[in-house]
Coordinates of C-alpha atoms in Angstrom, one line a residue:
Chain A
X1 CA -14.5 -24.2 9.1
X2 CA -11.8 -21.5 7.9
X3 CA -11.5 -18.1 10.4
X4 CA -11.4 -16.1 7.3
X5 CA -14.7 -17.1 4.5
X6 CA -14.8 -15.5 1.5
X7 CA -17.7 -15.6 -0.9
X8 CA -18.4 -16.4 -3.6
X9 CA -15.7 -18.5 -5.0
X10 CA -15.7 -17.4 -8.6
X11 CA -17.5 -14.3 -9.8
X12 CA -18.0 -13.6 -13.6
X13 CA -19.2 -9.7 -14.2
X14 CA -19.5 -7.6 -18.0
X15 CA -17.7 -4.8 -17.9
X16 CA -19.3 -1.6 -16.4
X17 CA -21.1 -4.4 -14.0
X18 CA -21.3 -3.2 -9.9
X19 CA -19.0 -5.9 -7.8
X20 CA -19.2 -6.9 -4.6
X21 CA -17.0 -9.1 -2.7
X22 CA -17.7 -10.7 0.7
X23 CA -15.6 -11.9 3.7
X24 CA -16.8 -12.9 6.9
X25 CA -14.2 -13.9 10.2
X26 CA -14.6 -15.7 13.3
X27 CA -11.7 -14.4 15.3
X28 CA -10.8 -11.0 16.9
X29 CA -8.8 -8.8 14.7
X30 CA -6.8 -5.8 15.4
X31 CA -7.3 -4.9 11.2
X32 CA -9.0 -6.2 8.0
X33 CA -7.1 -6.5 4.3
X34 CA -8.6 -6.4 1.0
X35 CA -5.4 -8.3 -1.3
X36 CA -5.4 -8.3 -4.9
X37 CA -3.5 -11.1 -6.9
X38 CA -2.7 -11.2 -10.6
X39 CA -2.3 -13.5 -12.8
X40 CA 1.2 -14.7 -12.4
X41 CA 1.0 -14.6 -9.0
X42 CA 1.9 -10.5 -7.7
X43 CA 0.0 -9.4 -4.7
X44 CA 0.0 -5.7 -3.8
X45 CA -2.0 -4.3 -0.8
X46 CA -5.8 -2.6 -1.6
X47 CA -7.0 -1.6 1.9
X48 CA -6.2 -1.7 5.7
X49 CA -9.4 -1.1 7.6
X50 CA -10.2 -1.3 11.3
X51 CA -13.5 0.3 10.9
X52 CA -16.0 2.0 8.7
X53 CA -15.1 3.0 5.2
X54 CA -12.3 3.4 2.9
X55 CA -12.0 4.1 -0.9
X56 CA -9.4 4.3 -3.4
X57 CA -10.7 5.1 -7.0
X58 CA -13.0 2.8 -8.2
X59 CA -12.8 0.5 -5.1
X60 CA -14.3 0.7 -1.8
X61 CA -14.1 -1.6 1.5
X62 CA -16.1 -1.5 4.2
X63 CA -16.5 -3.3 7.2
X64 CA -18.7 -3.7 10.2
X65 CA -16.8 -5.1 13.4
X66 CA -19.8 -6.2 15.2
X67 CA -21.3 -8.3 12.4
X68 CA -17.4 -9.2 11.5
X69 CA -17.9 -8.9 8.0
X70 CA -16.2 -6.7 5.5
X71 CA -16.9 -6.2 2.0
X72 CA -15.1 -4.9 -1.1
X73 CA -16.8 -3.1 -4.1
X74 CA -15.5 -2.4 -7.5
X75 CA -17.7 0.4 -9.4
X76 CA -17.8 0.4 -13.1
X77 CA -16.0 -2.8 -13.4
X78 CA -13.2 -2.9 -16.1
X79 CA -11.6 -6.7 -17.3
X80 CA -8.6 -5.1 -16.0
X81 CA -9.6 -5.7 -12.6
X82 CA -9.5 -9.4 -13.3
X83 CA -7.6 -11.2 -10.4
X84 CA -7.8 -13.2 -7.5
X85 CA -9.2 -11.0 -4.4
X86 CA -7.9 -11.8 -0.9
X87 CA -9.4 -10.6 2.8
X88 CA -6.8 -11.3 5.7
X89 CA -7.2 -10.2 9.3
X90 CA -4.8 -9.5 11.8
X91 CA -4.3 -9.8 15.4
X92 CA -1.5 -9.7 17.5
X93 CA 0.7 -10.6 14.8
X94 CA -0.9 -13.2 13.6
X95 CA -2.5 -13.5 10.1
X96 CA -5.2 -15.5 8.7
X97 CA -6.1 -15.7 5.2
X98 CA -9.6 -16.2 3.2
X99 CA -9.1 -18.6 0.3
X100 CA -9.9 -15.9 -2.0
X101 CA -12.3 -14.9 -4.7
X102 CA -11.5 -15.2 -8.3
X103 CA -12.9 -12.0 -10.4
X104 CA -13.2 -12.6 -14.2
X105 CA -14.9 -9.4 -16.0
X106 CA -15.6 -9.9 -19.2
X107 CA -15.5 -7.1 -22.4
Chain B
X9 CA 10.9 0.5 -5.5
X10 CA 10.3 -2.2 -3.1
X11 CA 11.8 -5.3 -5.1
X12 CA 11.3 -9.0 -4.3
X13 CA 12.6 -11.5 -6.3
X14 CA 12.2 -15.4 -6.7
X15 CA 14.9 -17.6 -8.0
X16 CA 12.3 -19.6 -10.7
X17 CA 8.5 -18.6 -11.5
X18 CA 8.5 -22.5 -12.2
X19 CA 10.1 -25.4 -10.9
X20 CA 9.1 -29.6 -11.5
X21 CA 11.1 -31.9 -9.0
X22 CA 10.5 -35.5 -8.2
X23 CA 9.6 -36.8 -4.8
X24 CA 12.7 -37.1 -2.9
X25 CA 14.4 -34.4 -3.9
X26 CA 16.3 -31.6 -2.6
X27 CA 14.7 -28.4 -3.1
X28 CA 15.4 -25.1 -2.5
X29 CA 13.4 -21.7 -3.4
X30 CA 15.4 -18.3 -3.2
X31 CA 13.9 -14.9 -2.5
X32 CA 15.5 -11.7 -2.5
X33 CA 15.1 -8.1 -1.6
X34 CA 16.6 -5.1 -2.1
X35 CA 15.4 -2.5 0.1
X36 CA 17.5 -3.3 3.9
X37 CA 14.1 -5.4 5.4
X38 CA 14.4 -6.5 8.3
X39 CA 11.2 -9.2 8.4
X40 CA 10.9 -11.8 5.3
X41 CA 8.1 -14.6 4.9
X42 CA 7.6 -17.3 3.0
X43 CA 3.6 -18.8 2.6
X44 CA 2.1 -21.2 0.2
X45 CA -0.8 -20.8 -1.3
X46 CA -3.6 -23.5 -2.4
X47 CA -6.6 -23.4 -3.9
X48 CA -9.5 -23.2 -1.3
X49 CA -7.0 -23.0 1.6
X50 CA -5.7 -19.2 0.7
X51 CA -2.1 -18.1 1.8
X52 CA -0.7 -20.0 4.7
X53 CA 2.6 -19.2 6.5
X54 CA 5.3 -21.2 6.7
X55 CA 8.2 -19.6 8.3
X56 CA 9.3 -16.4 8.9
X57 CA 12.7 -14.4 9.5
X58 CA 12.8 -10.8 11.7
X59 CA 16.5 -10.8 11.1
X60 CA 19.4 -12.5 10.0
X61 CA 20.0 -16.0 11.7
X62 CA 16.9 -15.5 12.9
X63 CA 13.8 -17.5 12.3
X64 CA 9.8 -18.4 13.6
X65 CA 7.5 -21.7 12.7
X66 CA 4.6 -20.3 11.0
X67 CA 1.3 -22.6 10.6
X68 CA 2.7 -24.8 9.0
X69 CA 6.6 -25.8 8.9
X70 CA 6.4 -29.6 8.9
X71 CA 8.4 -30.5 6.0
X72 CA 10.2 -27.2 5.3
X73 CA 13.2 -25.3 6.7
X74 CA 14.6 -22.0 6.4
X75 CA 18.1 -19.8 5.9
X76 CA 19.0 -16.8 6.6
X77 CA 22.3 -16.0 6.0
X78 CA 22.2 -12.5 4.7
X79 CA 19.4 -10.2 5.2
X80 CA 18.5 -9.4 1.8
X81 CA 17.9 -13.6 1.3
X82 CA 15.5 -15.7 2.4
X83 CA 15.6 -19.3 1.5
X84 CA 13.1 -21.9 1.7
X85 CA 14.0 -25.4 1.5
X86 CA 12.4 -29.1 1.2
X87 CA 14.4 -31.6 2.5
X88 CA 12.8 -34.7 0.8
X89 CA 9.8 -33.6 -1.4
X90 CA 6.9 -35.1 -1.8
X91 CA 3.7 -34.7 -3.8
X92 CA 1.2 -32.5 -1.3
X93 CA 4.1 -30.1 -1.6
X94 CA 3.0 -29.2 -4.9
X95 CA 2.1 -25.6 -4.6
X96 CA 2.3 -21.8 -4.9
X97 CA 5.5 -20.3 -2.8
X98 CA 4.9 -16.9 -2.2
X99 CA 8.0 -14.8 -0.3
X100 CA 7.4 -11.4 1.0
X101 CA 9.0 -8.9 3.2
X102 CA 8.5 -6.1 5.2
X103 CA 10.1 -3.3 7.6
X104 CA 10.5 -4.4 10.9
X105 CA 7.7 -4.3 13.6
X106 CA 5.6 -4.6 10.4
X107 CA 3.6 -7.9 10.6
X108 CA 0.7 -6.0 8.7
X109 CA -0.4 -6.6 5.3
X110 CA -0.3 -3.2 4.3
X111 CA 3.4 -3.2 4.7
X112 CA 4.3 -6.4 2.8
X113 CA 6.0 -6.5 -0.3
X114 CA 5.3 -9.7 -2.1
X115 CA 7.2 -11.8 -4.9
X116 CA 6.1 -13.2 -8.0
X117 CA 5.5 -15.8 -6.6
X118 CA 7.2 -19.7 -7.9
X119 CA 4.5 -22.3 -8.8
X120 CA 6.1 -25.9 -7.9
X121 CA 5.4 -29.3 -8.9
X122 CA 6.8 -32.5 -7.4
X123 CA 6.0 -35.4 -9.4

């Protein structure tokens, strides 16, 4: 079993649709990431958290250390925020990766 | 801006080969990474650099070896390729003390294939 599950695998949304990405960890972290990949392969940084709530825009990531779970929401979803979303945790300098979610919104 | 480069988006070797996958970076970083990435598996590290000469085994290094010569290059290389290297390389770097995602600046990324 991975340290680091994402779910689901694949998500398919229309435009405008409410998203909602899961990850759930095993491990102690010091801090949760929310990645986003494009296609071609670019990955910039969405969100540190180490507790409660963050939001940037349309996005927002929240996480609940207890229940180790974390998840990212896209409001008003556009096909532009098609990619390949990745949760990582930390701990003492040591990363661990979740395999990822691939978002498709359709127009 | 933060720049990274890879040497080739794509690259097809043959098992056996020689291979070797450049990354560069323009903005004096101390710490660069190179991971792989695979579907279902996510990004795993391979090695890492905090400075020049310098170098740490990530999860997995079996297979691989690093170079840094210069701090703004990172090189990656496969001494005898073979087929389950067939993957996404993915270089990054960061300032140093900055392990952290937030702080990572990552390349395009150079999809391989070894036949």
């Amino acid at each position: 079993k991975n340290e680091v599950e994402q779910s689901p695998q694949n998500l398919t949304a229309q435009e405008g649709e409410f998203i909602t990405i899961n990850c759930s960890y095993s491990v102690g972290i010091s801090a949760l990431h929310w990645l986003q990949q494009h296609p071609g392969g670019g990955i910039v940084s969405l969100f540190m958290l180490s507790s409660g709530k963050k939001k940037h825009g349309r996005l927002i990531a929240t996480i609940n250390i207890q229940e180790k779970h974390s998840s990212l929401h896209i409001t008003a979803s556009h096909p532009r925020d098609s990619a390949v979303y990745i949760c990582a945790v930390y701990n003492n300098n040591d990363m661990r990766f979740g395999a990822g979610t691939r978002l498709t919104v359709k127009p | 801006d933060v720049k990274v480069t890879q040497s080739s988006r794509y690259l097809v070797k043959r098992t056996g080969e020689k291979v070797f996958l450049e990354c560069v970076q323009d903005m004096d970083h101390e710490n660069m990474f190179w991971y792989r990435q695979d579907p279902g598996l996510g990004l795993r590290l391979i090695y890492f650099s905090y400075d020049v000469k310098m170098k740490e085994k990530g999860d997995i290094p079996e297979g691989y070896s690093v170079s840094r010569e210069k701090k703004e290059r990172f090189s990656l290389i496969l001494e005898s390729a073979s087929t389950n290297q067939t993957s996404m390389y993915l270089c990054a770097s960061s300032t140093s003390g900055a392990h952290r995602l937030d702080t990572q600046y990552f390349g395009p990324g150079t999809r391989l294939t070894v036949l």
